[in-house]
Amino acid sequence: MNIYPYHQKDKIINSEIKECMGCSGKGPFTKEHVIPQWLQKYLNIEHEIVAPIMLDNKHDQILKSRGGTPLKSFYRKKICAKCNNGWMSQLENAVTPLLSTLVTGKKALDALTTEERYIFSKWSLKTIFMLNAASAYYNIIPIEHFRSLRKNIIPAFVHTYAKQLTCREKFGWCESGAWADISESGQPPSSIDTLGSYKVILQLGKLFISVAYWPNEQYRQSYLEDWQELIYASDMACSDNTIVNYDPPVSNIDLLRRASFAIMVIRTE
């Protein structure tokens, strides 16, 4: 099961796009699997059921839910053949040897080189955009973020984090617009402060990937070292070594939500 903690009401409902999401071309269009087929087979998750629910974090209530579909049938159509067989295929080929070792824990995150971190972060942003575009109730990730990858650019204020954890489930994800402020005031940012921000956490095997975007320059991103490792940041981020004691997790949903809560902001003023 996959959860979308309730985001902002002013986000538009996901609608059909009439041009290529990668380059704004007019086609012809192809099917782009949200999770690459090779990775589905590698983790044996082709038959995992994608069953999104929208959750109100404040009241811990399910607002909406949708029927499930097998992961192997989870794809997006609005990618042109030129993008799919061009820069997206090149990115997939570059990340495959790296990702296959990260999702099993054979390669540790702290062993990543600078180049590997950048390739991994580009792939992560591409994949969480496809997740959001294919299934979310709200478009929380600007299409410009996806299109920038074609030019080998990760947008400003986009940070990538990851953590390797053991869990009985092999796949899941969480989309969130909830942020905590760890400044001395301790007050959560207002809805105006969080406008345009997003956090998406994706689990693939033992690897939990987090992509977070915070464009408000009155704050900067912060994270709990106990739950996140910073992979890439286009601007300054700060870590917090506070150890938070949680009850033992019972499912990957617990881990996904904790990974989301572990990415916060702190005032720069």
PDB file of C-alpha atoms in Angstrom:
ATOM      1  CA  MET A   1       0.000   0.000   0.000  1.00  0.00           C
ATOM      2  CA  ASN A   2       1.177   3.497  -0.771  1.00  0.00           C
ATOM      3  CA  ILE A   3       0.249   6.644   1.111  1.00  0.00           C
ATOM      4  CA  TYR A   4      -0.089  10.277   0.154  1.00  0.00           C
ATOM      5  CA  PRO A   5      -0.273  12.362   3.337  1.00  0.00           C
ATOM      6  CA  TYR A   6      -2.636  15.232   2.641  1.00  0.00           C
ATOM      7  CA  HIS A   7      -0.965  18.073   0.785  1.00  0.00           C
ATOM      8  CA  GLN A   8      -2.268  21.559   0.033  1.00  0.00           C
ATOM      9  CA  LYS A   9      -5.777  22.043  -1.287  1.00  0.00           C
ATOM     10  CA  ASP A  10      -4.643  24.584  -3.842  1.00  0.00           C
ATOM     11  CA  LYS A  11      -2.726  21.972  -5.836  1.00  0.00           C
ATOM     12  CA  ILE A  12      -4.415  21.079  -9.104  1.00  0.00           C
ATOM     13  CA  ILE A  13      -5.827  17.626  -9.659  1.00  0.00           C
ATOM     14  CA  ASN A  14      -3.651  15.471 -11.886  1.00  0.00           C
ATOM     15  CA  SER A  15      -5.020  15.797 -15.415  1.00  0.00           C
ATOM     16  CA  GLU A  16      -4.150  14.452 -18.841  1.00  0.00           C
ATOM     17  CA  ILE A  17      -1.179  16.218 -20.407  1.00  0.00           C
ATOM     18  CA  LYS A  18      -1.334  16.646 -24.180  1.00  0.00           C
ATOM     19  CA  GLU A  19       2.416  16.979 -24.740  1.00  0.00           C
ATOM     20  CA  CYS A  20       5.524  15.065 -23.758  1.00  0.00           C
ATOM     21  CA  MET A  21       6.307  15.633 -20.103  1.00  0.00           C
ATOM     22  CA  GLY A  22      10.018  15.475 -20.856  1.00  0.00           C
ATOM     23  CA  CYS A  23      10.373  17.951 -23.699  1.00  0.00           C
ATOM     24  CA  SER A  24       6.892  19.357 -24.536  1.00  0.00           C
ATOM     25  CA  GLY A  25       6.994  17.564 -27.905  1.00  0.00           C
ATOM     26  CA  LYS A  26       3.856  16.266 -29.603  1.00  0.00           C
ATOM     27  CA  GLY A  27       4.821  12.607 -29.841  1.00  0.00           C
ATOM     28  CA  PRO A  28       4.685   9.846 -30.852  1.00  0.00           C
ATOM     29  CA  PHE A  29       4.197   8.730 -27.249  1.00  0.00           C
ATOM     30  CA  THR A  30       5.412   5.593 -25.499  1.00  0.00           C
ATOM     31  CA  LYS A  31       4.676   3.848 -22.202  1.00  0.00           C
ATOM     32  CA  GLU A  32       7.179   4.660 -19.471  1.00  0.00           C
ATOM     33  CA  HIS A  33       7.054   2.271 -16.516  1.00  0.00           C
ATOM     34  CA  VAL A  34       7.183   4.229 -13.275  1.00  0.00           C
ATOM     35  CA  ILE A  35       9.479   1.617 -11.727  1.00  0.00           C
ATOM     36  CA  PRO A  36      11.788   0.209 -14.408  1.00  0.00           C
ATOM     37  CA  GLN A  37      10.954  -3.303 -15.506  1.00  0.00           C
ATOM     38  CA  TRP A  38      14.480  -4.560 -14.819  1.00  0.00           C
ATOM     39  CA  LEU A  39      14.249  -3.340 -11.222  1.00  0.00           C
ATOM     40  CA  GLN A  40      10.805  -4.864 -10.722  1.00  0.00           C
ATOM     41  CA  LYS A  41      12.168  -8.251 -11.791  1.00  0.00           C
ATOM     42  CA  TYR A  42      15.370  -7.811  -9.795  1.00  0.00           C
ATOM     43  CA  LEU A  43      13.379  -7.207  -6.585  1.00  0.00           C
ATOM     44  CA  ASN A  44      10.569  -9.592  -7.566  1.00  0.00           C
ATOM     45  CA  ILE A  45       7.921  -6.894  -7.104  1.00  0.00           C
ATOM     46  CA  GLU A  46       6.144  -7.012 -10.494  1.00  0.00           C
ATOM     47  CA  HIS A  47       2.952  -8.237  -8.840  1.00  0.00           C
ATOM     48  CA  GLU A  48       3.001  -5.785  -5.930  1.00  0.00           C
ATOM     49  CA  ILE A  49      -0.324  -3.981  -5.831  1.00  0.00           C
ATOM     50  CA  VAL A  50      -0.218  -0.198  -6.071  1.00  0.00           C
ATOM     51  CA  ALA A  51      -3.166   0.918  -3.928  1.00  0.00           C
ATOM     52  CA  PRO A  52      -2.867   4.646  -3.157  1.00  0.00           C
ATOM     53  CA  ILE A  53      -4.616   6.264  -0.209  1.00  0.00           C
ATOM     54  CA  MET A  54      -4.700   9.942   0.730  1.00  0.00           C
ATOM     55  CA  LEU A  55      -4.074  10.455   4.417  1.00  0.00           C
ATOM     56  CA  ASP A  56      -4.762  13.503   6.568  1.00  0.00           C
ATOM     57  CA  ASN A  57      -1.712  13.509   8.837  1.00  0.00           C
ATOM     58  CA  LYS A  58      -3.246  15.971  11.278  1.00  0.00           C
ATOM     59  CA  HIS A  59      -6.189  13.731  12.112  1.00  0.00           C
ATOM     60  CA  ASP A  60      -4.670  10.426  10.911  1.00  0.00           C
ATOM     61  CA  GLN A  61      -7.681   9.776   8.709  1.00  0.00           C
ATOM     62  CA  ILE A  62      -8.001   8.349   5.198  1.00  0.00           C
ATOM     63  CA  LEU A  63      -9.518  11.009   2.962  1.00  0.00           C
ATOM     64  CA  LYS A  64      -9.601   9.083  -0.315  1.00  0.00           C
ATOM     65  CA  SER A  65      -8.500   5.733  -1.659  1.00  0.00           C
ATOM     66  CA  ARG A  66      -8.182   4.038  -5.025  1.00  0.00           C
ATOM     67  CA  GLY A  67      -8.299   0.471  -6.204  1.00  0.00           C
ATOM     68  CA  GLY A  68      -5.067  -1.368  -6.756  1.00  0.00           C
ATOM     69  CA  THR A  69      -3.146  -2.214  -9.918  1.00  0.00           C
ATOM     70  CA  PRO A  70      -0.096  -4.481 -10.326  1.00  0.00           C
ATOM     71  CA  LEU A  71       3.198  -2.617 -10.381  1.00  0.00           C
ATOM     72  CA  LYS A  72       4.048  -4.149 -13.768  1.00  0.00           C
ATOM     73  CA  SER A  73       1.043  -2.285 -15.225  1.00  0.00           C
ATOM     74  CA  PHE A  74       1.913   1.000 -13.534  1.00  0.00           C
ATOM     75  CA  TYR A  75       3.159   3.353 -16.237  1.00  0.00           C
ATOM     76  CA  ARG A  76       2.694   6.795 -17.767  1.00  0.00           C
ATOM     77  CA  LYS A  77       1.926   7.289 -21.453  1.00  0.00           C
ATOM     78  CA  LYS A  78       2.901  10.906 -22.039  1.00  0.00           C
ATOM     79  CA  ILE A  79       6.602  10.408 -22.718  1.00  0.00           C
ATOM     80  CA  CYS A  80       7.715  10.731 -26.324  1.00  0.00           C
ATOM     81  CA  ALA A  81       9.863   8.090 -27.994  1.00  0.00           C
ATOM     82  CA  LYS A  82      12.754  10.533 -28.340  1.00  0.00           C
ATOM     83  CA  CYS A  83      12.897  11.174 -24.563  1.00  0.00           C
ATOM     84  CA  ASN A  84      12.201   7.570 -23.600  1.00  0.00           C
ATOM     85  CA  ASN A  85      14.862   6.136 -25.894  1.00  0.00           C
ATOM     86  CA  GLY A  86      17.228   9.083 -25.444  1.00  0.00           C
ATOM     87  CA  TRP A  87      18.163  10.861 -22.214  1.00  0.00           C
ATOM     88  CA  MET A  88      15.884   8.731 -20.014  1.00  0.00           C
ATOM     89  CA  SER A  89      17.370   5.496 -21.349  1.00  0.00           C
ATOM     90  CA  GLN A  90      20.899   6.878 -20.909  1.00  0.00           C
ATOM     91  CA  LEU A  91      20.127   7.804 -17.292  1.00  0.00           C
ATOM     92  CA  GLU A  92      18.695   4.324 -16.629  1.00  0.00           C
ATOM     93  CA  ASN A  93      21.763   2.623 -18.100  1.00  0.00           C
ATOM     94  CA  ALA A  94      24.062   4.813 -15.998  1.00  0.00           C
ATOM     95  CA  VAL A  95      22.275   4.126 -12.702  1.00  0.00           C
ATOM     96  CA  THR A  96      21.540   0.387 -13.132  1.00  0.00           C
ATOM     97  CA  PRO A  97      24.880  -1.027 -11.859  1.00  0.00           C
ATOM     98  CA  LEU A  98      24.771   1.353  -8.898  1.00  0.00           C
ATOM     99  CA  LEU A  99      21.122   0.894  -7.976  1.00  0.00           C
ATOM    100  CA  SER A 100      21.289  -2.890  -8.121  1.00  0.00           C
ATOM    101  CA  THR A 101      23.849  -2.853  -5.293  1.00  0.00           C
ATOM    102  CA  LEU A 102      22.160  -0.140  -3.202  1.00  0.00           C
ATOM    103  CA  VAL A 103      18.714  -1.786  -3.046  1.00  0.00           C
ATOM    104  CA  THR A 104      20.246  -4.980  -1.667  1.00  0.00           C
ATOM    105  CA  GLY A 105      22.639  -3.247   0.716  1.00  0.00           C
ATOM    106  CA  LYS A 106      25.728  -4.658  -1.011  1.00  0.00           C
ATOM    107  CA  LYS A 107      27.045  -1.129  -1.479  1.00  0.00           C
ATOM    108  CA  ALA A 108      26.890   1.334   1.402  1.00  0.00           C
ATOM    109  CA  LEU A 109      25.651   4.872   0.849  1.00  0.00           C
ATOM    110  CA  ASP A 110      28.782   6.406   2.327  1.00  0.00           C
ATOM    111  CA  ALA A 111      30.818   4.664  -0.391  1.00  0.00           C
ATOM    112  CA  LEU A 112      29.163   6.685  -3.170  1.00  0.00           C
ATOM    113  CA  THR A 113      31.421   8.934  -5.198  1.00  0.00           C
ATOM    114  CA  THR A 114      30.457  12.507  -6.096  1.00  0.00           C
ATOM    115  CA  GLU A 115      29.563  11.420  -9.638  1.00  0.00           C
ATOM    116  CA  GLU A 116      27.502   8.477  -8.382  1.00  0.00           C
ATOM    117  CA  ARG A 117      25.614  10.743  -5.998  1.00  0.00           C
ATOM    118  CA  TYR A 118      24.668  13.070  -8.844  1.00  0.00           C
ATOM    119  CA  ILE A 119      23.533  10.232 -11.149  1.00  0.00           C
ATOM    120  CA  PHE A 120      21.583   8.634  -8.312  1.00  0.00           C
ATOM    121  CA  SER A 121      19.917  11.959  -7.446  1.00  0.00           C
ATOM    122  CA  LYS A 122      18.902  12.620 -11.056  1.00  0.00           C
ATOM    123  CA  TRP A 123      17.365   9.153 -11.317  1.00  0.00           C
ATOM    124  CA  SER A 124      15.576   9.613  -7.993  1.00  0.00           C
ATOM    125  CA  LEU A 125      14.002  12.911  -9.087  1.00  0.00           C
ATOM    126  CA  LYS A 126      12.961  11.374 -12.419  1.00  0.00           C
ATOM    127  CA  THR A 127      11.350   8.412 -10.697  1.00  0.00           C
ATOM    128  CA  ILE A 128       9.457  10.310  -8.013  1.00  0.00           C
ATOM    129  CA  PHE A 129       8.150  12.693 -10.683  1.00  0.00           C
ATOM    130  CA  MET A 130       6.790   9.711 -12.634  1.00  0.00           C
ATOM    131  CA  LEU A 131       5.220   8.335  -9.453  1.00  0.00           C
ATOM    132  CA  ASN A 132       3.484  11.635  -8.793  1.00  0.00           C
ATOM    133  CA  ALA A 133       2.395  12.124 -12.412  1.00  0.00           C
ATOM    134  CA  ALA A 134       1.046   8.591 -12.760  1.00  0.00           C
ATOM    135  CA  SER A 135      -0.925   8.202  -9.587  1.00  0.00           C
ATOM    136  CA  ALA A 136      -1.174  11.110  -7.185  1.00  0.00           C
ATOM    137  CA  TYR A 137      -4.304  13.097  -6.486  1.00  0.00           C
ATOM    138  CA  TYR A 138      -2.372  16.339  -6.764  1.00  0.00           C
ATOM    139  CA  ASN A 139       0.509  17.452  -8.965  1.00  0.00           C
ATOM    140  CA  ILE A 140       3.030  18.442  -6.319  1.00  0.00           C
ATOM    141  CA  ILE A 141       6.180  18.293  -8.456  1.00  0.00           C
ATOM    142  CA  PRO A 142       6.628  20.997 -11.114  1.00  0.00           C
ATOM    143  CA  ILE A 143       7.048  19.598 -14.607  1.00  0.00           C
ATOM    144  CA  GLU A 144      10.016  21.978 -14.996  1.00  0.00           C
ATOM    145  CA  HIS A 145      11.893  19.891 -12.429  1.00  0.00           C
ATOM    146  CA  PHE A 146      11.498  16.832 -14.627  1.00  0.00           C
ATOM    147  CA  ARG A 147      12.418  18.662 -17.829  1.00  0.00           C
ATOM    148  CA  SER A 148      15.573  20.100 -16.276  1.00  0.00           C
ATOM    149  CA  LEU A 149      16.972  16.561 -16.048  1.00  0.00           C
ATOM    150  CA  ARG A 150      17.082  16.404 -19.841  1.00  0.00           C
ATOM    151  CA  LYS A 151      19.691  19.178 -19.592  1.00  0.00           C
ATOM    152  CA  ASN A 152      21.562  17.302 -16.839  1.00  0.00           C
ATOM    153  CA  ILE A 153      20.450  19.840 -14.216  1.00  0.00           C
ATOM    154  CA  ILE A 154      19.009  19.209 -10.766  1.00  0.00           C
ATOM    155  CA  PRO A 155      16.910  22.267  -9.829  1.00  0.00           C
ATOM    156  CA  ALA A 156      17.948  24.541  -6.983  1.00  0.00           C
ATOM    157  CA  PHE A 157      16.654  23.661  -3.504  1.00  0.00           C
ATOM    158  CA  VAL A 158      16.089  20.004  -4.442  1.00  0.00           C
ATOM    159  CA  HIS A 159      17.822  17.689  -1.976  1.00  0.00           C
ATOM    160  CA  THR A 160      18.232  13.923  -2.162  1.00  0.00           C
ATOM    161  CA  TYR A 161      18.516  11.762   0.943  1.00  0.00           C
ATOM    162  CA  ALA A 162      18.638   8.001   1.447  1.00  0.00           C
ATOM    163  CA  LYS A 163      18.789   5.333   4.123  1.00  0.00           C
ATOM    164  CA  GLN A 164      19.281   1.573   3.977  1.00  0.00           C
ATOM    165  CA  LEU A 165      16.864  -0.240   6.269  1.00  0.00           C
ATOM    166  CA  THR A 166      15.681  -3.811   6.664  1.00  0.00           C
ATOM    167  CA  CYS A 167      11.958  -4.300   6.121  1.00  0.00           C
ATOM    168  CA  ARG A 168       9.746  -7.239   5.179  1.00  0.00           C
ATOM    169  CA  GLU A 169       8.110  -5.230   2.389  1.00  0.00           C
ATOM    170  CA  LYS A 170      10.091  -4.382  -0.729  1.00  0.00           C
ATOM    171  CA  PHE A 171       8.166  -1.454  -2.202  1.00  0.00           C
ATOM    172  CA  GLY A 172       6.167   1.567  -1.114  1.00  0.00           C
ATOM    173  CA  TRP A 173       6.151   5.344  -1.205  1.00  0.00           C
ATOM    174  CA  CYS A 174       4.847   8.400   0.580  1.00  0.00           C
ATOM    175  CA  GLU A 175       4.197  11.922  -0.717  1.00  0.00           C
ATOM    176  CA  SER A 176       3.978  14.719   1.814  1.00  0.00           C
ATOM    177  CA  GLY A 177       3.688  18.452   2.244  1.00  0.00           C
ATOM    178  CA  ALA A 178       4.128  18.396   6.022  1.00  0.00           C
ATOM    179  CA  TRP A 179       7.236  20.104   7.441  1.00  0.00           C
ATOM    180  CA  ALA A 180       8.458  20.670  10.981  1.00  0.00           C
ATOM    181  CA  ASP A 181      10.452  23.765  11.950  1.00  0.00           C
ATOM    182  CA  ILE A 182      13.297  22.935  14.345  1.00  0.00           C
ATOM    183  CA  SER A 183      14.110  26.583  15.034  1.00  0.00           C
ATOM    184  CA  GLU A 184      13.862  27.793  18.626  1.00  0.00           C
ATOM    185  CA  SER A 185      10.243  28.807  18.043  1.00  0.00           C
ATOM    186  CA  GLY A 186       9.367  25.220  17.212  1.00  0.00           C
ATOM    187  CA  GLN A 187       6.331  26.347  15.222  1.00  0.00           C
ATOM    188  CA  PRO A 188       5.433  24.511  12.017  1.00  0.00           C
ATOM    189  CA  PRO A 189       5.748  26.648   8.878  1.00  0.00           C
ATOM    190  CA  SER A 190       2.508  28.230   7.707  1.00  0.00           C
ATOM    191  CA  SER A 191       0.723  27.096   4.547  1.00  0.00           C
ATOM    192  CA  ILE A 192       2.134  30.174   2.803  1.00  0.00           C
ATOM    193  CA  ASP A 193       5.695  29.266   3.894  1.00  0.00           C
ATOM    194  CA  THR A 194       5.326  25.726   2.513  1.00  0.00           C
ATOM    195  CA  LEU A 195       3.817  26.777  -0.815  1.00  0.00           C
ATOM    196  CA  GLY A 196       5.404  24.865  -3.683  1.00  0.00           C
ATOM    197  CA  SER A 197       7.376  22.493  -1.455  1.00  0.00           C
ATOM    198  CA  TYR A 198       7.266  18.718  -1.612  1.00  0.00           C
ATOM    199  CA  LYS A 199       8.713  15.564  -0.078  1.00  0.00           C
ATOM    200  CA  VAL A 200       8.526  12.104  -1.638  1.00  0.00           C
ATOM    201  CA  ILE A 201       9.940   8.977  -0.030  1.00  0.00           C
ATOM    202  CA  LEU A 202      10.307   5.810  -2.121  1.00  0.00           C
ATOM    203  CA  GLN A 203      11.224   2.346  -0.864  1.00  0.00           C
ATOM    204  CA  LEU A 204      12.987  -0.099  -3.190  1.00  0.00           C
ATOM    205  CA  GLY A 205      14.163  -3.208  -1.362  1.00  0.00           C
ATOM    206  CA  LYS A 206      16.397  -2.084   1.522  1.00  0.00           C
ATOM    207  CA  LEU A 207      16.808   1.395   0.061  1.00  0.00           C
ATOM    208  CA  PHE A 208      14.625   4.294   1.205  1.00  0.00           C
ATOM    209  CA  ILE A 209      15.063   7.304  -1.118  1.00  0.00           C
ATOM    210  CA  SER A 210      13.828  10.785  -0.169  1.00  0.00           C
ATOM    211  CA  VAL A 211      13.616  13.756  -2.529  1.00  0.00           C
ATOM    212  CA  ALA A 212      12.689  17.069  -0.915  1.00  0.00           C
ATOM    213  CA  TYR A 213      12.161  20.533  -2.330  1.00  0.00           C
ATOM    214  CA  TRP A 214      11.922  23.650  -0.181  1.00  0.00           C
ATOM    215  CA  PRO A 215      12.049  26.939  -2.183  1.00  0.00           C
ATOM    216  CA  ASN A 216      11.446  29.385   0.690  1.00  0.00           C
ATOM    217  CA  GLU A 217      14.809  31.051   1.356  1.00  0.00           C
ATOM    218  CA  GLN A 218      13.760  32.159   4.856  1.00  0.00           C
ATOM    219  CA  TYR A 219      14.444  28.542   5.847  1.00  0.00           C
ATOM    220  CA  ARG A 220      16.888  25.842   4.883  1.00  0.00           C
ATOM    221  CA  GLN A 221      16.444  22.105   4.950  1.00  0.00           C
ATOM    222  CA  SER A 222      17.571  20.063   7.914  1.00  0.00           C
ATOM    223  CA  TYR A 223      17.480  16.337   8.601  1.00  0.00           C
ATOM    224  CA  LEU A 224      17.895  13.805  11.380  1.00  0.00           C
ATOM    225  CA  GLU A 225      21.153  11.911  10.892  1.00  0.00           C
ATOM    226  CA  ASP A 226      19.630   8.903  12.613  1.00  0.00           C
ATOM    227  CA  TRP A 227      17.052   8.545   9.814  1.00  0.00           C
ATOM    228  CA  GLN A 228      18.530  10.193   6.739  1.00  0.00           C
ATOM    229  CA  GLU A 229      21.851  10.533   4.917  1.00  0.00           C
ATOM    230  CA  LEU A 230      22.289  13.513   2.632  1.00  0.00           C
ATOM    231  CA  ILE A 231      23.207  12.366  -0.876  1.00  0.00           C
ATOM    232  CA  TYR A 232      23.005  15.623  -2.821  1.00  0.00           C
ATOM    233  CA  ALA A 233      22.085  19.239  -2.119  1.00  0.00           C
ATOM    234  CA  SER A 234      22.254  22.170  -4.529  1.00  0.00           C
ATOM    235  CA  ASP A 235      22.350  24.585  -1.581  1.00  0.00           C
ATOM    236  CA  MET A 236      23.226  24.472   2.092  1.00  0.00           C
ATOM    237  CA  ALA A 237      21.621  21.903   4.373  1.00  0.00           C
ATOM    238  CA  CYS A 238      22.281  21.227   8.031  1.00  0.00           C
ATOM    239  CA  SER A 239      22.065  18.016   9.984  1.00  0.00           C
ATOM    240  CA  ASP A 240      20.667  17.372  13.432  1.00  0.00           C
ATOM    241  CA  ASN A 241      22.196  14.552  15.457  1.00  0.00           C
ATOM    242  CA  THR A 242      19.267  14.365  17.868  1.00  0.00           C
ATOM    243  CA  ILE A 243      18.303  10.744  18.415  1.00  0.00           C
ATOM    244  CA  VAL A 244      14.545  10.287  18.374  1.00  0.00           C
ATOM    245  CA  ASN A 245      13.209   7.214  20.113  1.00  0.00           C
ATOM    246  CA  TYR A 246      10.298   5.652  18.223  1.00  0.00           C
ATOM    247  CA  ASP A 247       8.362   2.511  18.902  1.00  0.00           C
ATOM    248  CA  PRO A 248       9.697  -0.377  16.788  1.00  0.00           C
ATOM    249  CA  PRO A 249       8.296  -0.092  13.237  1.00  0.00           C
ATOM    250  CA  VAL A 250       5.730  -2.698  12.235  1.00  0.00           C
ATOM    251  CA  SER A 251       5.587  -2.011   8.492  1.00  0.00           C
ATOM    252  CA  ASN A 252       7.183  -0.043   5.687  1.00  0.00           C
ATOM    253  CA  ILE A 253       4.440   2.581   6.103  1.00  0.00           C
ATOM    254  CA  ASP A 254       5.895   3.370   9.536  1.00  0.00           C
ATOM    255  CA  LEU A 255       9.371   3.666   8.029  1.00  0.00           C
ATOM    256  CA  LEU A 256       8.191   5.823   5.126  1.00  0.00           C
ATOM    257  CA  ARG A 257       6.422   8.259   7.420  1.00  0.00           C
ATOM    258  CA  ARG A 258       9.360   8.472   9.810  1.00  0.00           C
ATOM    259  CA  ALA A 259      11.725   9.116   6.909  1.00  0.00           C
ATOM    260  CA  SER A 260       9.416  11.939   5.838  1.00  0.00           C
ATOM    261  CA  PHE A 261       9.243  13.469   9.322  1.00  0.00           C
ATOM    262  CA  ALA A 262      13.055  13.309   9.557  1.00  0.00           C
ATOM    263  CA  ILE A 263      13.368  15.999   6.858  1.00  0.00           C
ATOM    264  CA  MET A 264      12.624  19.397   8.380  1.00  0.00           C
ATOM    265  CA  VAL A 265      13.433  23.070   8.006  1.00  0.00           C
ATOM    266  CA  ILE A 266      15.153  25.675  10.141  1.00  0.00           C
ATOM    267  CA  ARG A 267      14.856  29.448   9.902  1.00  0.00           C
ATOM    268  CA  THR A 268      17.826  31.277   8.447  1.00  0.00           C
ATOM    269  CA  GLU A 269      16.874  34.641   9.964  1.00  0.00           C
TER     270      GLU A 269
END
